[in-house]
Short mmCIF file of C-alpha atoms and ligand atoms in Angstrom, two decimals:
data_model
loop_
_atom_site.label_atom_id
_atom_site.label_comp_id
_atom_site.label_asym_id
_atom_site.label_seq_id
_atom_site.Cartn_x
_atom_site.Cartn_y
_atom_site.Cartn_z
CA MET K 1 -4.85 -6.68 -14.85
CA ILE K 2 -7.39 -4.09 -16.39
CA ASN K 3 -10.70 -2.99 -14.97
CA LYS K 4 -12.54 -0.78 -17.90
CA PHE K 5 -15.18 1.68 -17.80
CA LYS K 6 -16.88 3.96 -19.99
CA ASP K 7 -14.57 6.71 -20.49
CA TYR K 8 -11.44 5.46 -18.61
CA SER K 9 -9.76 2.30 -17.79
CA ILE K 10 -7.65 1.15 -14.49
CA HIS K 11 -4.75 -0.93 -14.98
CA THR K 12 -3.33 -2.97 -12.05
CA PHE K 13 0.51 -3.35 -12.04
CA THR K 14 1.57 -5.85 -9.34
CA SER K 15 5.18 -6.85 -8.32
CA PRO K 16 6.22 -10.33 -8.00
CA GLU K 17 5.22 -12.43 -4.62
CA GLU K 18 8.87 -11.73 -3.30
CA SER K 19 8.56 -8.19 -3.27
CA GLY K 20 5.18 -8.20 -1.83
CA LEU K 21 2.37 -8.02 -4.71
CA VAL K 22 2.75 -4.25 -4.56
CA ASN K 23 0.31 -2.51 -6.91
CA THR K 24 1.02 0.51 -8.90
CA GLN K 25 -2.51 1.62 -10.04
CA ILE K 26 -2.90 3.54 -13.46
CA ILE K 27 -5.86 5.28 -14.39
CA GLU K 28 -6.00 5.99 -18.19
CA THR K 29 -8.13 8.39 -19.44
CA LYS K 30 -8.59 9.31 -22.95
CA ASN K 31 -5.54 11.73 -22.84
CA ASN K 32 -3.74 11.18 -19.68
CA LEU K 33 -2.70 8.48 -17.21
CA ILE K 34 -2.77 8.95 -13.62
CA VAL K 35 -0.57 6.52 -11.72
CA ILE K 36 -0.74 5.77 -7.80
CA ASP K 37 2.31 4.57 -6.06
CA ALA K 38 5.64 3.95 -7.35
CA GLN K 39 6.93 0.39 -6.34
CA PHE K 40 9.57 -0.79 -3.99
CA LEU K 41 12.44 -2.57 -5.54
CA LEU K 42 13.98 -0.36 -8.49
CA PRO K 43 13.95 -3.38 -10.97
CA ASP K 44 9.75 -3.50 -9.97
CA ALA K 45 9.35 0.06 -10.79
CA SER K 46 11.02 -0.04 -13.93
CA LYS K 47 9.09 -2.42 -15.03
CA ALA K 48 6.00 -0.52 -13.99
CA ARG K 49 7.40 2.27 -15.81
CA GLU K 50 8.00 0.37 -18.93
CA TYR K 51 4.39 -0.90 -18.75
CA ILE K 52 3.09 2.90 -18.72
CA ASP K 53 5.42 4.19 -21.15
CA ASN K 54 3.79 1.20 -23.30
CA LEU K 55 0.37 2.96 -23.04
CA ASN K 56 1.83 6.06 -24.98
CA LYS K 57 0.10 8.52 -23.12
CA PRO K 58 1.53 11.34 -21.01
CA ILE K 59 1.69 10.86 -17.18
CA GLU K 60 -0.56 13.96 -15.42
CA ARG K 61 1.00 12.90 -12.07
CA LEU K 62 2.04 10.11 -9.75
CA ILE K 63 0.34 10.04 -6.53
CA ILE K 64 2.34 8.52 -3.39
CA SER K 65 -0.33 7.35 -1.06
CA HIS K 66 1.74 7.05 2.13
CA ASN K 67 5.34 7.20 3.57
CA HIS K 68 6.10 3.34 3.44
CA PRO K 69 9.13 2.47 1.28
CA ASP K 70 7.02 -0.24 -0.70
CA HIS K 71 4.95 2.76 -2.35
CA TRP K 72 7.68 5.50 -2.66
CA PHE K 73 11.26 3.94 -3.49
CA GLY K 74 10.47 3.62 -6.94
CA SER K 75 9.61 7.31 -7.27
CA GLU K 76 13.02 8.20 -8.60
CA LEU K 77 11.86 6.39 -11.96
CA PHE K 78 9.51 9.12 -12.17
CA LYS K 79 11.55 12.03 -11.61
CA ASP K 80 10.32 13.57 -14.62
CA THR K 81 6.66 13.53 -13.62
CA LYS K 82 4.79 15.68 -11.20
CA ILE K 83 4.72 13.59 -7.93
CA TYR K 84 1.77 14.31 -5.49
CA ALA K 85 1.17 13.46 -2.06
CA LEU K 86 -0.81 14.59 1.04
CA LYS K 87 0.75 17.41 2.76
CA GLU K 88 1.75 14.87 5.47
CA VAL K 89 3.08 12.17 3.38
CA LYS K 90 5.03 14.68 1.49
CA ASP K 91 6.49 15.95 5.04
CA GLU K 92 7.14 12.38 6.40
CA ILE K 93 9.24 11.65 3.12
CA GLU K 94 10.93 14.78 3.39
CA GLN K 95 12.01 14.18 7.22
CA LEU K 96 12.26 10.54 7.32
CA GLY K 97 13.39 9.41 3.79
CA ASP K 98 17.05 9.26 4.21
CA THR K 99 16.73 7.33 7.25
CA ILE K 100 14.22 4.86 5.75
CA ILE K 101 16.80 4.89 2.93
CA ASN K 102 19.84 3.89 5.19
CA ASN K 103 17.88 1.03 6.73
CA TYR K 104 17.38 -0.61 3.56
CA GLN K 105 20.69 -0.14 1.82
CA PHE K 106 21.71 -3.91 2.93
CA PHE K 107 19.60 -4.75 0.08
CA ASN K 108 21.96 -3.37 -2.37
CA HIS K 109 24.63 -5.68 -1.43
CA SER K 110 24.21 -8.01 -4.49
CA GLY K 111 23.03 -5.02 -6.95
CA PRO K 112 20.88 -2.02 -6.71
CA LEU K 113 17.58 -3.00 -5.49
CA VAL K 114 16.75 0.13 -3.69
CA PRO K 115 17.49 4.06 -4.11
CA LEU K 116 20.43 5.58 -2.96
CA MET K 117 18.64 9.11 -2.37
CA LYS K 118 15.42 10.05 -1.56
CA THR K 119 12.85 11.57 -4.25
CA VAL K 120 10.49 13.76 -2.31
CA PRO K 121 6.87 14.43 -3.91
CA THR K 122 7.06 17.71 -5.63
CA HIS K 123 3.36 18.82 -5.13
CA ILE K 124 0.49 18.60 -2.51
CA LEU K 125 -2.36 16.43 -3.11
CA GLU K 126 -5.52 18.30 -1.70
CA GLU K 127 -8.26 16.43 -0.22
CA GLY K 128 -11.52 16.63 -1.68
CA ASN K 129 -12.60 16.60 -5.38
CA LEU K 130 -10.21 16.47 -8.54
CA THR K 131 -11.34 16.12 -12.12
CA ILE K 132 -8.84 14.97 -14.60
CA ASP K 133 -9.48 14.88 -18.19
CA GLY K 134 -13.56 14.66 -17.45
CA VAL K 135 -12.96 11.98 -14.67
CA GLU K 136 -14.33 13.15 -11.25
CA MET K 137 -12.52 11.72 -8.38
CA VAL K 138 -12.70 12.41 -4.89
CA VAL K 139 -9.30 12.33 -2.90
CA LYS K 140 -9.75 10.91 0.82
CA LYS K 141 -7.24 11.19 3.73
CA VAL K 142 -7.33 8.32 6.23
CA VAL K 143 -5.45 8.64 9.47
CA GLY K 144 -3.86 5.98 11.77
CA THR K 145 -4.42 2.48 10.07
CA GLU K 146 -2.02 0.64 8.08
CA GLY K 147 0.26 3.90 8.09
CA GLU K 148 -0.22 7.14 9.59
CA THR K 149 -1.53 8.92 6.80
CA ILE K 150 -2.85 7.22 3.68
CA SER K 151 -4.47 8.79 0.66
CA MET K 152 -7.24 7.27 -1.26
CA LEU K 153 -9.05 7.95 -4.66
CA GLU K 154 -12.62 7.35 -4.82
CA ILE K 155 -14.36 7.49 -8.29
CA PRO K 156 -18.24 7.80 -7.24
CA ARG K 157 -19.78 7.34 -10.42
CA ASP K 158 -18.70 4.00 -10.76
CA ASN K 159 -18.24 3.01 -6.96
CA VAL K 160 -14.64 2.57 -7.36
CA LEU K 161 -12.37 2.78 -4.63
CA ILE K 162 -8.39 2.75 -4.97
CA ALA K 163 -7.84 2.19 -1.28
CA GLN K 164 -4.04 1.50 -1.60
CA ASP K 165 -2.74 -0.02 1.72
CA VAL K 166 -6.04 0.52 3.61
CA VAL K 167 -7.10 -2.68 2.07
CA TYR K 168 -4.69 -6.15 1.01
CA SER K 169 -6.56 -8.70 -1.15
CA GLY K 170 -5.57 -12.27 -1.21
CA CYS K 171 -2.21 -11.86 0.73
CA HIS K 172 -0.66 -11.40 4.07
CA ILE K 173 -1.24 -7.87 5.78
CA PHE K 174 1.59 -5.83 7.06
CA LEU K 175 0.58 -5.58 10.81
CA ALA K 176 3.03 -3.90 13.08
CA GLN K 177 0.80 -1.18 14.04
CA ASN K 178 -0.15 -0.63 17.62
CA GLU K 179 -3.38 -1.88 19.04
CA LYS K 180 -4.96 1.71 19.10
CA ASP K 181 -4.22 2.10 15.25
CA ARG K 182 -5.39 -1.75 14.77
CA ALA K 183 -8.76 -0.91 16.41
CA ASN K 184 -9.17 2.45 14.47
CA TRP K 185 -8.38 0.54 11.12
CA ILE K 186 -10.98 -1.76 12.00
CA LYS K 187 -13.51 1.05 12.42
CA THR K 188 -12.43 2.77 9.36
CA LEU K 189 -12.84 -0.32 7.37
CA GLU K 190 -16.48 -0.86 9.01
CA GLU K 191 -17.34 2.72 7.52
CA LEU K 192 -15.89 1.90 4.06
CA LYS K 193 -17.93 -1.30 3.94
CA ASP K 194 -21.08 0.89 4.39
CA ASN K 195 -20.35 2.31 0.89
CA ASN K 196 -20.99 -1.14 -1.08
CA TYR K 197 -18.21 -0.48 -3.67
CA LYS K 198 -18.15 -2.34 -6.74
CA LEU K 199 -14.40 -2.26 -7.45
CA VAL K 200 -11.72 -1.94 -4.38
CA LEU K 201 -8.05 -1.82 -5.17
CA GLY K 202 -5.65 -2.21 -2.51
CA GLY K 203 -2.02 -1.77 -2.14
CA HIS K 204 -1.12 -5.34 -2.20
CA GLY K 205 -2.79 -8.45 -3.93
CA THR K 206 -5.46 -8.52 -6.31
CA PRO K 207 -8.38 -6.27 -7.28
CA ALA K 208 -11.37 -6.94 -4.98
CA ASN K 209 -15.06 -5.82 -4.19
CA ASN K 210 -16.75 -4.76 -1.15
CA GLU K 211 -16.33 -7.99 0.64
CA VAL K 212 -12.58 -7.26 1.15
CA PHE K 213 -13.23 -4.97 3.93
CA SER K 214 -14.88 -7.81 5.95
CA GLU K 215 -11.89 -9.96 5.32
CA VAL K 216 -9.33 -7.49 6.18
CA ILE K 217 -11.23 -6.79 9.46
CA GLN K 218 -11.09 -10.55 10.32
CA TYR K 219 -7.15 -10.64 9.38
CA ILE K 220 -6.60 -8.16 11.94
CA LYS K 221 -8.97 -9.50 14.45
CA ASP K 222 -7.00 -12.89 14.17
CA VAL K 223 -3.61 -10.75 14.79
CA ASP K 224 -4.98 -9.27 17.88
CA ASP K 225 -5.95 -12.85 18.95
CA CYS K 226 -2.53 -13.98 18.26
CA LEU K 227 -0.65 -11.13 19.79
CA LYS K 228 -2.62 -11.19 23.17
CA ASN K 229 -2.02 -14.89 23.44
CA LEU K 230 1.68 -14.36 22.80
CA ASN K 231 2.17 -11.36 25.24
CA SER K 232 0.89 -13.38 27.77
CA LYS K 233 4.03 -15.88 27.32
CA ASN K 234 7.33 -15.88 28.72
CA GLU K 235 9.10 -16.44 25.50
CA THR K 236 12.19 -14.95 23.41
CA ASN K 237 11.09 -12.90 20.47
CA LYS K 238 12.46 -15.72 18.18
CA GLU K 239 9.88 -17.94 19.57
CA LYS K 240 6.93 -15.70 19.45
CA ALA K 241 8.07 -14.54 15.77
CA GLN K 242 7.69 -18.35 14.62
CA GLU K 243 4.69 -18.80 16.61
CA TYR K 244 3.00 -15.87 14.91
CA LYS K 245 4.15 -17.15 11.67
CA GLU K 246 2.79 -20.57 12.13
CA TYR K 247 -0.48 -19.33 13.53
CA MET K 248 -1.26 -16.73 10.40
CA LEU K 249 0.01 -19.37 7.88
CA GLY K 250 -2.19 -21.95 9.55
CA LYS K 251 -5.17 -19.59 9.40
CA TYR K 252 -4.59 -18.35 5.80
CA PRO K 253 -3.08 -21.24 4.04
CA ASN K 254 -4.13 -19.61 0.68
CA HIS K 255 -2.79 -16.08 1.22
CA LYS K 256 0.07 -15.12 -0.72
CA ALA K 257 3.08 -13.24 0.04
CA ALA K 258 4.41 -14.73 3.42
CA SER K 259 7.33 -12.27 3.07
CA LEU K 260 4.91 -9.70 4.39
CA ILE K 261 4.66 -11.78 7.28
CA ASP K 262 8.60 -11.84 7.90
CA ILE K 263 8.38 -7.68 7.42
CA THR K 264 5.59 -7.64 9.98
CA LEU K 265 8.08 -9.77 12.60
CA SER K 266 11.03 -7.73 11.94
CA TYR K 267 9.14 -4.85 13.56
CA LEU K 268 6.80 -6.65 16.05
CA PHE K 269 9.57 -9.05 17.44
CA PRO K 270 12.99 -7.54 16.41
CA GLU K 271 15.66 -10.50 16.62
CA ASN K 272 18.22 -8.85 18.83
CA LYS K 273 15.51 -8.24 21.87
ZN1 ZN G 1 2.66 -1.31 1.09
#
């Protein structure tokens, strides 16, 4: 998917549904490429890199939006580039990266899908104005929503927001956050909604417009209701997980990437409890 503007384009490279419709965004300016997020599974990262290399322009930088593995595991395919992240995100990957990678090694049983070693961002991304190749952007930091700290990139002149995982569009949402972060996430989305963006690019799913904020808010509220109901029941985690899945699939029959519900449930209702 490509969205074109006067002197730049934004390419959205999306992974297959099985790996969660993860988006790598590529801002193509006259002379450069700015890449946002590096994919989860190495084969997807490799395809993203191939797509990027076919654009035949130098990668000015890769930006890692947050510390969730579906956005930085593929960084090892970008070791030849400068890798930027907010200080918090860089620190989190530095400190937690090995543990996260170890937790996912079972993915490698039938072939190399996830990295064996972490690739830590090399540079710190500062909040505020960022102009690259004549395109004026603003780096925004969001705290306590889908992830602990997430960077977004706004292009004010065209009302564009590259929101990454603050927004999901047309697919299920990873929602293992605590009640406080869920409430703060809704508040953040309410505020973003007032900006009337023309194009909103999320970390998973399809490119969207300003309506996506209300859609995500509703999804989080539905999860809140579902969890409130489940927490009042005396059931095993396995039963609760099944009910959550049935409830959300029933509410959102057209949403893609049900695998994102399974990941959510592995955090919310671990099977051994
Ligand atoms: Zn994600």
